Each structure stands twice: as C-alpha cells, then as structure tokens.
C-alpha cells in the first residue's frame, strides 16, 4: 500500500507533508511510523528511483497482519484532508497462464469530497518455450524420464518392504525351510 501526499498525477494543488511532524493527525502519524517506517520515499507515481513523493508501506503476507493494517487505515483516520491519494499495488502470478500481473488500485481524494478511483493492470507473460530451445526440451524430457524411473524404484522398494513386514516371501525366492522355490 502506498500513502501518497503528492498530487501532480491527479491534478490538484496540495502541499506535501514530507516529514512526520507535518502530518496533523497524530493517529495518522502513528500509522506512518508503524507501517511505513516513518520514511518519506519514492511511491507509486515516482518517475525515478531518486524521486521522493509519498509514504510507501509494505503489506504483510500474513493475513492477520494485513487485515490489521487495512483496519488501521480506517481506525487511525489515515484518510483525511491531508491525503491526496491512496494506492494499493501488488503482483499476482497465474501459473495456468504462465503470467505475472501487476495490479494497482488507486484512490484520489479531491477537495470537493469526490473520490476518484481506478484499477491499472500490466501483465507479463512467461514464454518458456519460445524460440529454438531443442536442447532445453531434450533435457526436460530426460529429467522427466529419470524422475519416473526413480519413482518406480521407490514404489518397488516400498512394495518389497511391505511384503517382508507382513511376512510374505518375495516371489522367485528360495524358502529356507524346505529348500523349494515358491
């Protein structure tokens, strides 16, 4: 999640709060200190790595912590008159389509009280088998065959172990009691 105090992108006059002490709401200040390490840095609409234009907060991958953070956005009144925009961005992977998708949910808070919102997505497909990659394909086939062979060996060994555990002799072995083959 990115808390942006910069407003060029949404066309509104706004004075940036680049330090925690410039944030009027103490609860919002505590939120930024807790979740954003209290650091003003490059956020969603930054045009370069050096540009500092917002408060970038990392959302935890742990469900409970992420829910707590989004709850705190409301409870600590982070969305107030000093907030120009709120952007939540993340990347998802679709294994079936072999693609990564970057998703940005943005909300722009206008002085009139209007909230503009939008969703931006960019997809990057993984073309694993494009071009002449015959060598790679052969290696993958060899790996699959070797994996199947070793899997078969494992099943055979488990079968033998189970038979010996329950006391059945293996077919084709000599019975030591009467000296005959089974």
Coordinates of N, CA, C and O in Angstrom, one line a residue:
X1 N 0.9 -1.2 0.0 CA 0.0 0.0 0.0 C 0.9 1.2 0.0 O 1.9 1.2 0.6
X2 N 0.5 2.2 -0.7 CA 1.3 3.4 -0.8 C 0.4 4.6 -0.4 O -0.7 4.8 -0.9
X3 N 0.8 5.3 0.6 CA 0.1 6.5 1.0 C 0.8 7.7 0.3 O 2.0 7.9 0.6
X4 N 0.2 8.3 -0.6 CA 0.8 9.4 -1.3 C 0.3 10.8 -0.9 O -0.9 11.0 -0.9
X5 N 1.2 11.6 -0.6 CA 0.8 13.0 -0.3 C 1.1 13.9 -1.6 O 0.8 15.1 -1.5
X6 N 1.6 13.3 -2.6 CA 1.9 14.0 -3.8 C 0.7 14.0 -4.7 O -0.1 13.0 -4.7
X7 N 0.4 15.1 -5.5 CA -0.8 15.1 -6.2 C -0.7 15.5 -7.7 O -1.7 15.8 -8.3
X8 N 0.5 15.6 -8.2 CA 0.7 16.0 -9.6 C -0.2 15.1 -10.5 O -0.8 15.6 -11.4
X9 N -0.2 13.8 -10.2 CA -0.8 12.9 -11.1 C -2.3 13.1 -11.2 O -2.9 12.8 -12.2
X10 N -2.9 13.6 -10.1 CA -4.4 13.8 -10.1 C -4.8 15.2 -10.3 O -6.0 15.5 -10.1
X11 N -3.9 16.1 -10.6 CA -4.2 17.5 -10.9 C -4.9 18.3 -9.8 O -5.9 18.9 -10.0
X12 N -4.3 18.4 -8.7 CA -4.9 19.2 -7.6 C -3.7 19.9 -6.9 O -2.7 19.3 -6.7
X13 N -4.0 21.1 -6.4 CA -3.0 21.8 -5.6 C -2.9 21.2 -4.2 O -4.0 21.0 -3.6
X14 N -1.7 20.9 -3.8 CA -1.6 20.2 -2.5 C -0.2 20.5 -1.9 O 0.7 20.4 -2.7
X15 N -0.1 20.7 -0.7 CA 1.2 20.9 0.0 C 1.6 19.6 0.5 O 0.9 19.0 1.3
X16 N 2.8 19.1 0.1 CA 3.2 17.8 0.5 C 3.7 17.9 2.0 O 4.4 18.8 2.4
X17 N 3.4 16.8 2.7 CA 3.9 16.6 4.0 C 5.1 15.6 3.9 O 4.8 14.4 3.7
X18 N 6.3 16.1 3.9 CA 7.4 15.2 3.7 C 8.1 14.7 4.9 O 9.0 13.9 4.9
X19 N 7.6 15.1 6.1 CA 8.1 14.7 7.4 C 7.0 14.3 8.3 O 5.9 14.9 8.1
X20 N 7.2 13.4 9.2 CA 6.1 13.0 10.1 C 5.6 14.2 10.9 O 4.4 14.3 11.1
X21 N 6.4 15.1 11.3 CA 5.9 16.2 12.1 C 4.9 17.1 11.3 O 4.2 17.9 11.9
X22 N 4.9 17.0 10.0 CA 4.0 17.8 9.2 C 2.6 17.2 9.0 O 1.7 17.8 8.5
X23 N 2.5 15.9 9.5 CA 1.2 15.3 9.5 C 0.4 15.7 10.7 O 0.8 15.6 11.9
X24 N -0.7 16.4 10.5 CA -1.5 17.0 11.6 C -2.2 15.9 12.5 O -2.2 16.1 13.7
X25 N -2.7 14.9 11.9 CA -3.4 13.9 12.7 C -2.4 12.9 13.4 O -1.6 12.3 12.7
X26 N -2.4 12.9 14.7 CA -1.4 12.1 15.4 C -1.6 10.6 15.2 O -0.7 9.8 15.2
X27 N -2.9 10.2 15.0 CA -3.1 8.8 14.7 C -2.6 8.4 13.3 O -2.0 7.3 13.2
X28 N -2.7 9.3 12.4 CA -2.2 9.0 11.0 C -0.7 9.0 11.1 O 0.0 8.2 10.4
X29 N -0.1 9.9 11.9 CA 1.4 9.9 12.1 C 1.9 8.6 12.7 O 2.9 8.0 12.3
X30 N 1.1 8.1 13.7 CA 1.5 6.8 14.3 C 1.4 5.7 13.3 O 2.2 4.8 13.3
X31 N 0.4 5.7 12.4 CA 0.2 4.7 11.4 C 1.4 4.7 10.5 O 2.0 3.7 10.2
X32 N 1.8 5.9 10.0 CA 3.0 6.0 9.1 C 4.3 5.5 9.8 O 5.1 4.9 9.2
X33 N 4.4 5.8 11.1 CA 5.6 5.4 11.8 C 5.6 3.9 12.0 O 6.6 3.3 11.8
X34 N 4.4 3.3 12.2 CA 4.3 1.9 12.4 C 4.5 1.1 11.1 O 5.3 0.1 11.1
X35 N 3.7 1.4 10.1 CA 3.7 0.6 8.9 C 4.6 1.1 7.8 O 4.9 0.3 6.9
X36 N 5.0 2.3 7.8 CA 5.8 2.9 6.7 C 7.2 3.2 7.2 O 8.0 3.9 6.5
X37 N 7.6 2.8 8.3 CA 8.9 3.1 8.9 C 9.2 4.6 9.0 O 10.3 5.0 9.2
X38 N 8.1 5.4 9.0 CA 8.2 6.8 9.2 C 9.1 7.5 8.1 O 9.6 8.6 8.4
X39 N 9.2 6.9 6.9 CA 10.1 7.4 5.9 C 9.4 7.8 4.7 O 8.6 7.1 4.1
X40 N 9.6 9.1 4.3 CA 9.1 9.6 3.0 C 10.0 9.2 1.9 O 11.2 9.4 2.0
X41 N 9.4 8.5 0.9 CA 10.3 8.0 -0.2 C 9.5 7.9 -1.5 O 8.4 8.3 -1.6
X42 N 10.2 7.3 -2.5 CA 9.5 7.1 -3.8 C 8.3 6.2 -3.6 O 8.4 5.1 -3.1
X43 N 7.2 6.7 -4.1 CA 6.0 5.9 -4.1 C 5.4 5.7 -5.5 O 6.2 5.8 -6.4
X44 N 4.2 5.4 -5.6 CA 3.5 4.9 -6.8 C 3.8 5.7 -8.0 O 4.2 5.2 -9.1
X45 N 3.7 7.0 -8.0 CA 3.8 7.8 -9.3 C 5.2 8.4 -9.4 O 5.4 9.3 -10.2
X46 N 6.2 7.9 -8.7 CA 7.5 8.4 -8.8 C 8.1 8.1 -10.3 O 7.8 7.0 -10.8
X47 N 8.7 9.1 -10.8 CA 9.2 8.9 -12.2 C 10.7 8.4 -12.2 O 11.2 8.0 -13.3
X48 N 11.3 8.4 -11.1 CA 12.7 7.8 -11.0 C 12.9 7.3 -9.6 O 12.1 7.5 -8.7
X49 N 14.0 6.5 -9.4 CA 14.3 5.9 -8.1 C 14.7 7.0 -7.1 O 14.5 6.8 -5.9
X50 N 15.2 8.1 -7.5 CA 15.6 9.2 -6.6 C 14.4 10.1 -6.2 O 14.5 10.8 -5.2
X51 N 13.3 10.1 -6.9 CA 12.2 11.0 -6.6 C 11.5 10.5 -5.3 O 11.1 9.3 -5.2
X52 N 11.3 11.4 -4.4 CA 10.6 11.1 -3.2 C 9.2 11.8 -3.2 O 9.2 13.0 -3.4
X53 N 8.1 11.0 -3.2 CA 6.8 11.6 -3.4 C 5.7 11.0 -2.6 O 4.6 11.2 -2.8
X54 N 6.0 10.2 -1.5 CA 5.0 9.6 -0.7 C 5.5 8.7 0.4 O 6.7 8.6 0.6
X55 N 4.6 8.1 1.0 CA 4.9 7.2 2.1 C 4.5 5.8 1.7 O 3.4 5.4 1.5
X56 N 5.5 5.0 1.4 CA 5.3 3.6 0.9 C 5.3 2.7 2.1 O 6.2 2.6 2.9
X57 N 4.2 1.9 2.2 CA 4.1 1.0 3.3 C 4.0 -0.5 2.8 O 3.2 -0.7 1.8
X58 N 4.7 -1.4 3.3 CA 4.6 -2.8 2.8 C 3.5 -3.5 3.6 O 3.4 -3.4 4.8
X59 N 2.7 -4.2 2.8 CA 1.6 -5.0 3.4 C 2.2 -6.4 3.7 O 2.8 -7.0 2.8
X60 N 2.0 -6.9 4.8 CA 2.5 -8.2 5.2 C 1.8 -9.3 4.4 O 0.7 -9.2 4.0
X61 N 2.6 -10.4 4.2 CA 2.0 -11.5 3.5 C 1.1 -12.4 4.5 O 0.4 -13.2 4.1
X62 N 1.3 -12.1 5.8 CA 0.5 -12.8 6.8 C -0.9 -12.1 6.8 O -1.0 -10.9 7.0
X63 N -1.9 -12.9 6.7 CA -3.3 -12.4 6.6 C -3.7 -11.5 7.8 O -4.2 -10.5 7.6
X64 N -3.4 -12.0 9.0 CA -3.8 -11.2 10.2 C -3.2 -9.9 10.2 O -3.8 -8.9 10.6
X65 N -1.9 -9.8 9.9 CA -1.2 -8.5 9.9 C -1.7 -7.6 8.8 O -1.8 -6.4 9.0
X66 N -2.0 -8.1 7.6 CA -2.5 -7.3 6.5 C -3.9 -6.8 6.9 O -4.2 -5.6 6.7
X67 N -4.8 -7.6 7.5 CA -6.1 -7.1 7.9 C -6.0 -6.1 8.9 O -6.7 -5.1 8.9
X68 N -5.0 -6.2 9.8 CA -4.8 -5.2 10.9 C -4.4 -3.9 10.3 O -4.9 -2.8 10.6
X69 N -3.5 -3.9 9.3 CA -3.1 -2.7 8.6 C -4.2 -2.0 7.9 O -4.4 -0.8 8.1
X70 N -5.0 -2.7 7.2 CA -6.1 -2.1 6.5 C -7.2 -1.6 7.4 O -7.8 -0.6 7.2
X71 N -7.4 -2.3 8.6 CA -8.3 -1.8 9.6 C -7.7 -0.5 10.2 O -8.5 0.4 10.5
X72 N -6.4 -0.5 10.4 CA -5.8 0.8 11.0 C -5.9 2.0 10.1 O -6.0 3.1 10.5
X73 N -6.0 1.7 8.8 CA -6.2 2.9 7.8 C -7.5 3.6 8.2 O -7.5 4.8 8.2
X74 N -8.5 2.8 8.5 CA -9.8 3.4 8.9 C -9.7 3.9 10.4 O -10.1 5.1 10.6
X75 N -9.3 3.1 11.3 CA -9.4 3.4 12.7 C -8.5 4.6 13.0 O -8.8 5.4 13.9
X76 N -7.3 4.7 12.4 CA -6.4 5.8 12.7 C -6.6 7.0 11.8 O -5.8 7.9 11.8
X77 N -7.7 7.0 11.1 CA -8.1 8.2 10.2 C -7.0 8.6 9.3 O -6.7 9.8 9.2
X78 N -6.4 7.7 8.6 CA -5.3 8.0 7.7 C -5.9 8.7 6.5 O -5.2 9.6 6.0
X79 N -7.1 8.4 6.1 CA -7.7 9.1 5.0 C -8.4 10.3 5.6 O -9.4 10.3 6.3
X80 N -7.7 11.5 5.4 CA -8.2 12.7 6.0 C -7.9 13.9 5.0 O -7.5 13.6 3.8
X81 N -8.0 15.1 5.4 CA -7.8 16.2 4.5 C -6.4 16.4 3.9 O -6.2 17.1 3.0
X82 N -5.4 15.7 4.6 CA -4.1 15.8 4.1 C -3.7 14.8 3.1 O -2.6 14.8 2.5
X83 N -4.6 13.8 2.8 CA -4.3 12.7 1.9 C -4.7 13.0 0.5 O -5.9 13.4 0.3
X84 N -3.8 13.0 -0.4 CA -4.2 13.2 -1.8 C -4.6 12.0 -2.5 O -5.5 11.9 -3.3
X85 N -3.9 10.9 -2.3 CA -4.2 9.6 -2.9 C -3.7 8.4 -2.1 O -2.8 8.5 -1.3
X86 N -4.4 7.3 -2.3 CA -4.0 6.1 -1.7 C -3.9 5.0 -2.8 O -4.9 4.9 -3.6
X87 N -2.8 4.4 -2.9 CA -2.6 3.4 -3.9 C -2.2 2.1 -3.3 O -1.4 2.0 -2.4
X88 N -2.9 1.0 -3.6 CA -2.6 -0.3 -3.2 C -2.1 -1.1 -4.4 O -2.9 -1.3 -5.3
X89 N -0.9 -1.5 -4.4 CA -0.4 -2.3 -5.6 C 0.2 -3.6 -5.1 O 0.8 -3.7 -4.1
X90 N 0.1 -4.5 -6.0 CA 0.7 -5.9 -5.7 C 0.9 -6.6 -7.0 O 0.4 -6.2 -8.1
X91 N 1.5 -7.8 -7.0 CA 1.8 -8.6 -8.1 C 1.2 -10.0 -7.8 O 1.4 -10.5 -6.7
X92 N 0.5 -10.5 -8.8 CA -0.1 -11.9 -8.7 C 0.5 -12.7 -9.8 O 0.9 -12.2 -10.8
X93 N 0.5 -14.0 -9.5 CA 1.1 -15.0 -10.5 C 0.0 -16.0 -10.9 O -0.7 -16.5 -10.0
X94 N -0.3 -16.1 -12.2 CA -1.2 -17.1 -12.7 C -0.4 -18.2 -13.4 O 0.1 -18.0 -14.5
X95 N -0.3 -19.4 -12.7 CA 0.5 -20.5 -13.2 C -0.1 -21.1 -14.5 O 0.6 -21.5 -15.4
X96 N -1.4 -21.1 -14.5 CA -2.1 -21.7 -15.7 C -1.8 -20.8 -17.0 O -1.5 -21.4 -18.0
X97 N -1.8 -19.5 -16.8 CA -1.5 -18.7 -18.0 C 0.0 -18.4 -18.1 O 0.4 -17.7 -19.0
X98 N 0.8 -18.8 -17.1 CA 2.2 -18.5 -17.1 C 2.5 -17.0 -17.2 O 3.2 -16.6 -18.1
X99 N 1.9 -16.2 -16.3 CA 2.0 -14.8 -16.4 C 1.9 -14.2 -15.0 O 1.3 -14.6 -14.1
X100 N 2.7 -13.1 -14.9 CA 2.6 -12.2 -13.7 C 1.8 -11.0 -14.1 O 1.9 -10.5 -15.2
X101 N 1.0 -10.6 -13.1 CA 0.2 -9.4 -13.4 C 0.4 -8.4 -12.2 O 0.2 -8.7 -11.1
X102 N 0.8 -7.2 -12.6 CA 0.9 -6.1 -11.6 C -0.4 -5.4 -11.6 O -1.0 -5.0 -12.6
X103 N -0.9 -5.2 -10.4 CA -2.2 -4.6 -10.2 C -2.1 -3.4 -9.2 O -1.4 -3.5 -8.2
X104 N -2.6 -2.2 -9.6 CA -2.6 -1.0 -8.8 C -4.0 -0.5 -8.7 O -4.7 -0.2 -9.6
X105 N -4.5 -0.5 -7.4 CA -5.8 0.1 -7.1 C -5.6 1.5 -6.6 O -4.8 1.6 -5.6
X106 N -6.1 2.5 -7.2 CA -5.8 3.9 -6.8 C -7.0 4.6 -6.4 O -8.1 4.4 -7.1
X107 N -6.9 5.5 -5.4 CA -8.0 6.4 -5.0 C -7.4 7.8 -4.9 O -6.4 8.0 -4.2
X108 N -8.1 8.7 -5.5 CA -7.7 10.1 -5.4 C -8.8 10.9 -4.7 O -9.9 10.8 -5.0
X109 N -8.4 11.6 -3.6 CA -9.3 12.3 -2.8 C -9.3 13.8 -3.2 O -8.3 14.5 -3.0
X110 N -10.4 14.3 -3.7 CA -10.5 15.7 -4.2 C -11.0 16.6 -3.1 O -11.7 16.1 -2.2
X111 N -10.6 17.9 -3.1 CA -11.0 18.8 -2.1 C -12.6 18.9 -2.0 O -13.1 19.2 -0.9
X112 N -13.3 18.6 -3.1 CA -14.7 18.7 -3.1 C -15.4 17.5 -2.3 O -16.5 17.5 -2.0
X113 N -14.5 16.5 -2.0 CA -15.1 15.3 -1.3 C -15.2 14.2 -2.2 O -15.5 13.0 -1.8
X114 N -15.1 14.4 -3.5 CA -15.2 13.4 -4.5 C -14.0 12.4 -4.4 O -12.9 12.9 -4.1
X115 N -14.3 11.2 -4.6 CA -13.2 10.2 -4.5 C -13.1 9.5 -5.9 O -14.1 8.9 -6.4
X116 N -12.1 9.8 -6.6 CA -11.8 9.1 -7.9 C -11.1 7.8 -7.7 O -10.2 7.8 -6.8
X117 N -11.4 6.8 -8.4 CA -10.7 5.5 -8.2 C -10.5 4.9 -9.6 O -11.1 5.2 -10.6
X118 N -9.5 4.0 -9.6 CA -9.2 3.3 -10.8 C -8.4 2.0 -10.5 O -7.9 1.8 -9.4
X119 N -8.3 1.2 -11.5 CA -7.5 0.0 -11.4 C -6.6 -0.1 -12.7 O -7.0 0.1 -13.8
X120 N -5.3 -0.3 -12.4 CA -4.4 -0.4 -13.5 C -3.8 -1.8 -13.4 O -3.4 -2.3 -12.4
X121 N -3.6 -2.4 -14.6 CA -3.0 -3.8 -14.6 C -2.0 -3.8 -15.8 O -2.2 -3.3 -16.8
X122 N -0.9 -4.5 -15.5 CA 0.1 -4.8 -16.5 C 0.4 -6.2 -16.4 O 0.8 -6.7 -15.3
X123 N 0.4 -7.0 -17.5 CA 0.7 -8.4 -17.5 C 2.0 -8.7 -18.2 O 2.2 -8.1 -19.3
X124 N 2.8 -9.6 -17.6 CA 4.0 -10.0 -18.2 C 3.9 -11.5 -18.4 O 3.8 -12.3 -17.4
X125 N 3.9 -12.0 -19.6 CA 3.8 -13.4 -19.9 C 5.1 -14.0 -19.9 O 6.1 -13.4 -20.3
X126 N 5.2 -15.3 -19.4 CA 6.5 -16.0 -19.4 C 6.4 -17.0 -20.6 O 5.7 -18.0 -20.5
X127 N 7.1 -16.6 -21.7 CA 7.1 -17.5 -22.8 C 8.3 -18.5 -22.6 O 9.4 -18.2 -23.1
X128 N 8.0 -19.6 -22.0 CA 9.1 -20.5 -21.6 C 9.6 -21.3 -22.8 O 10.8 -21.7 -22.8
X129 N 8.8 -21.5 -23.8 CA 9.2 -22.4 -24.9 C 9.3 -21.6 -26.2 O 9.0 -22.2 -27.3
X130 N 9.5 -20.3 -26.2 CA 9.6 -19.5 -27.4 C 11.0 -19.7 -28.0 O 12.0 -19.8 -27.3
X131 N 11.1 -19.7 -29.3 CA 12.4 -19.7 -29.9 C 12.9 -21.1 -30.1 O 12.2 -22.1 -29.8
X132 N 14.1 -21.3 -30.6 CA 14.7 -22.6 -30.8 C 15.4 -23.1 -29.5 O 16.5 -22.7 -29.2
X133 N 14.7 -23.9 -28.8 CA 15.2 -24.4 -27.5 C 15.1 -25.9 -27.5 O 14.7 -26.5 -26.5
X134 N 15.6 -26.6 -28.5 CA 15.5 -28.0 -28.6 C 16.3 -28.7 -27.5 O 15.9 -29.7 -26.9
X135 N 17.5 -28.1 -27.2 CA 18.4 -28.7 -26.2 C 17.7 -28.7 -24.8 O 17.7 -29.7 -24.1
X136 N 17.0 -27.6 -24.5 CA 16.3 -27.5 -23.2 C 15.2 -28.5 -23.2 O 14.9 -29.1 -22.1
X137 N 14.4 -28.6 -24.3 CA 13.3 -29.6 -24.3 C 13.8 -31.0 -24.1 O 13.2 -31.8 -23.4
X138 N 15.0 -31.4 -24.7 CA 15.5 -32.7 -24.5 C 16.0 -32.9 -23.1 O 15.7 -34.0 -22.5
X139 N 16.6 -31.9 -22.5 CA 17.0 -32.1 -21.1 C 15.7 -32.2 -20.2 O 15.8 -33.0 -19.2
X140 N 14.7 -31.5 -20.5 CA 13.4 -31.7 -19.7 C 12.9 -33.1 -19.8 O 12.4 -33.7 -18.8
X141 N 12.9 -33.6 -21.0 CA 12.4 -35.0 -21.3 C 13.2 -36.0 -20.5 O 12.7 -36.9 -19.9
X142 N 14.6 -35.8 -20.6 CA 15.4 -36.7 -19.8 C 15.2 -36.6 -18.3 O 15.2 -37.6 -17.6
X143 N 14.9 -35.4 -17.8 CA 14.6 -35.2 -16.4 C 13.3 -35.9 -16.0 O 13.2 -36.6 -15.0
X144 N 12.3 -35.8 -16.9 CA 11.1 -36.5 -16.6 C 11.2 -38.0 -16.6 O 10.7 -38.7 -15.7
X145 N 12.0 -38.5 -17.6 CA 12.2 -40.0 -17.6 C 13.0 -40.5 -16.4 O 12.6 -41.5 -15.8
X146 N 14.0 -39.7 -16.0 CA 14.8 -40.1 -14.8 C 13.9 -40.1 -13.6 O 14.0 -40.9 -12.7
X147 N 13.1 -39.0 -13.5 CA 12.2 -38.9 -12.3 C 11.2 -40.1 -12.3 O 10.9 -40.7 -11.2
X148 N 10.6 -40.5 -13.4 CA 9.7 -41.6 -13.5 C 10.4 -42.9 -13.1 O 9.9 -43.7 -12.3
X149 N 11.7 -43.1 -13.5 CA 12.5 -44.3 -13.2 C 12.7 -44.4 -11.7 O 12.4 -45.4 -11.1
X150 N 13.1 -43.3 -11.1 CA 13.4 -43.3 -9.6 C 12.1 -43.4 -8.8 O 12.1 -44.0 -7.8
X151 N 11.0 -42.9 -9.3 CA 9.7 -43.1 -8.7 C 9.3 -44.5 -8.7 O 8.9 -45.1 -7.7
X152 N 9.5 -45.2 -9.8 CA 9.2 -46.6 -9.9 C 10.1 -47.4 -9.0 O 9.6 -48.4 -8.4
X153 N 11.4 -47.1 -8.9 CA 12.3 -47.8 -8.0 C 11.8 -47.6 -6.5 O 11.8 -48.6 -5.8
X154 N 11.3 -46.4 -6.2 CA 10.9 -46.2 -4.8 C 9.6 -47.0 -4.5 O 9.5 -47.6 -3.5
X155 N 8.7 -47.1 -5.5 CA 7.5 -47.9 -5.3 C 7.8 -49.4 -5.2 O 7.3 -50.1 -4.4
X156 N 8.8 -49.9 -6.0 CA 9.2 -51.3 -5.9 C 9.8 -51.6 -4.5 O 9.5 -52.6 -3.9
X157 N 10.7 -50.7 -4.0 CA 11.3 -50.9 -2.7 C 10.2 -50.8 -1.6 O 10.3 -51.6 -0.6
X158 N 9.2 -50.0 -1.7 CA 8.2 -49.9 -0.7 C 7.4 -51.2 -0.7 O 7.0 -51.8 0.3
X159 N 7.1 -51.7 -1.9 CA 6.4 -53.0 -2.1 C 7.1 -54.1 -1.4 O 6.5 -54.9 -0.6
X160 N 8.4 -54.2 -1.6 CA 9.2 -55.3 -1.0 C 9.2 -55.1 0.5 O 9.1 -56.1 1.2
X161 N 9.4 -53.9 1.0 CA 9.4 -53.7 2.4 C 8.1 -54.0 3.1 O 8.0 -54.6 4.2
X162 N 7.0 -53.7 2.4 CA 5.7 -54.1 3.0 C 5.5 -55.6 3.0 O 5.0 -56.2 4.0
X163 N 5.9 -56.3 1.9 CA 5.8 -57.8 1.9 C 6.6 -58.4 3.0 O 6.2 -59.4 3.6
X164 N 7.9 -57.9 3.2 CA 8.7 -58.5 4.2 C 8.2 -58.2 5.6 O 8.4 -59.0 6.5
X165 N 7.6 -57.0 5.8 CA 7.0 -56.7 7.1 C 5.8 -57.6 7.5 O 5.7 -58.0 8.6
X166 N 5.0 -57.9 6.5 CA 3.9 -58.8 6.8 C 4.2 -60.3 6.8 O 3.4 -61.2 7.0
X167 N 5.5 -60.6 6.4 CA 6.0 -62.0 6.5 C 5.8 -62.8 5.2 O 6.1 -64.0 5.2
X168 N 5.5 -62.2 4.1 CA 5.4 -62.9 2.9 C 6.7 -62.9 2.1 O 7.3 -61.9 2.0
X169 N 7.2 -64.1 1.7 CA 8.4 -64.1 0.9 C 8.2 -63.5 -0.5 O 7.1 -63.6 -1.0
X170 N 9.2 -62.9 -1.0 CA 9.1 -62.4 -2.4 C 8.9 -63.5 -3.4 O 9.5 -64.6 -3.2
X171 N 8.2 -63.3 -4.5 CA 8.1 -64.4 -5.5 C 9.4 -64.6 -6.1 O 10.2 -63.7 -6.4
X172 N 9.8 -65.9 -6.4 CA 11.0 -66.2 -7.0 C 12.2 -66.4 -6.1 O 13.3 -66.6 -6.5
X173 N 11.9 -66.4 -4.7 CA 13.0 -66.6 -3.8 C 12.9 -68.0 -3.2 O 11.8 -68.6 -3.2
X174 N 14.0 -68.5 -2.7 CA 14.1 -69.9 -2.1 C 13.6 -69.8 -0.7 O 14.1 -69.0 0.1
X175 N 12.7 -70.7 -0.4 CA 12.2 -70.9 1.0 C 13.2 -71.7 1.8 O 13.5 -72.8 1.4
X176 N 13.8 -71.2 2.8 CA 14.9 -71.9 3.5 C 14.4 -73.0 4.4 O 15.2 -73.9 4.8
X177 N 13.2 -73.2 4.6 CA 12.7 -74.3 5.4 C 12.7 -75.6 4.6 O 13.2 -76.6 5.1
X178 N 12.1 -75.6 3.4 CA 12.1 -76.9 2.7 C 12.9 -76.9 1.5 O 13.0 -77.9 0.7
X179 N 13.6 -75.7 1.2 CA 14.6 -75.7 0.1 C 13.9 -75.6 -1.3 O 14.6 -75.8 -2.3
X180 N 12.6 -75.4 -1.4 CA 12.0 -75.3 -2.7 C 11.7 -73.8 -3.0 O 11.5 -73.0 -2.1
X181 N 11.5 -73.6 -4.3 CA 11.1 -72.3 -4.8 C 9.7 -72.1 -4.6 O 8.9 -73.0 -4.7
X182 N 9.2 -70.9 -4.3 CA 7.8 -70.6 -4.2 C 7.2 -70.5 -5.6 O 7.7 -70.1 -6.5

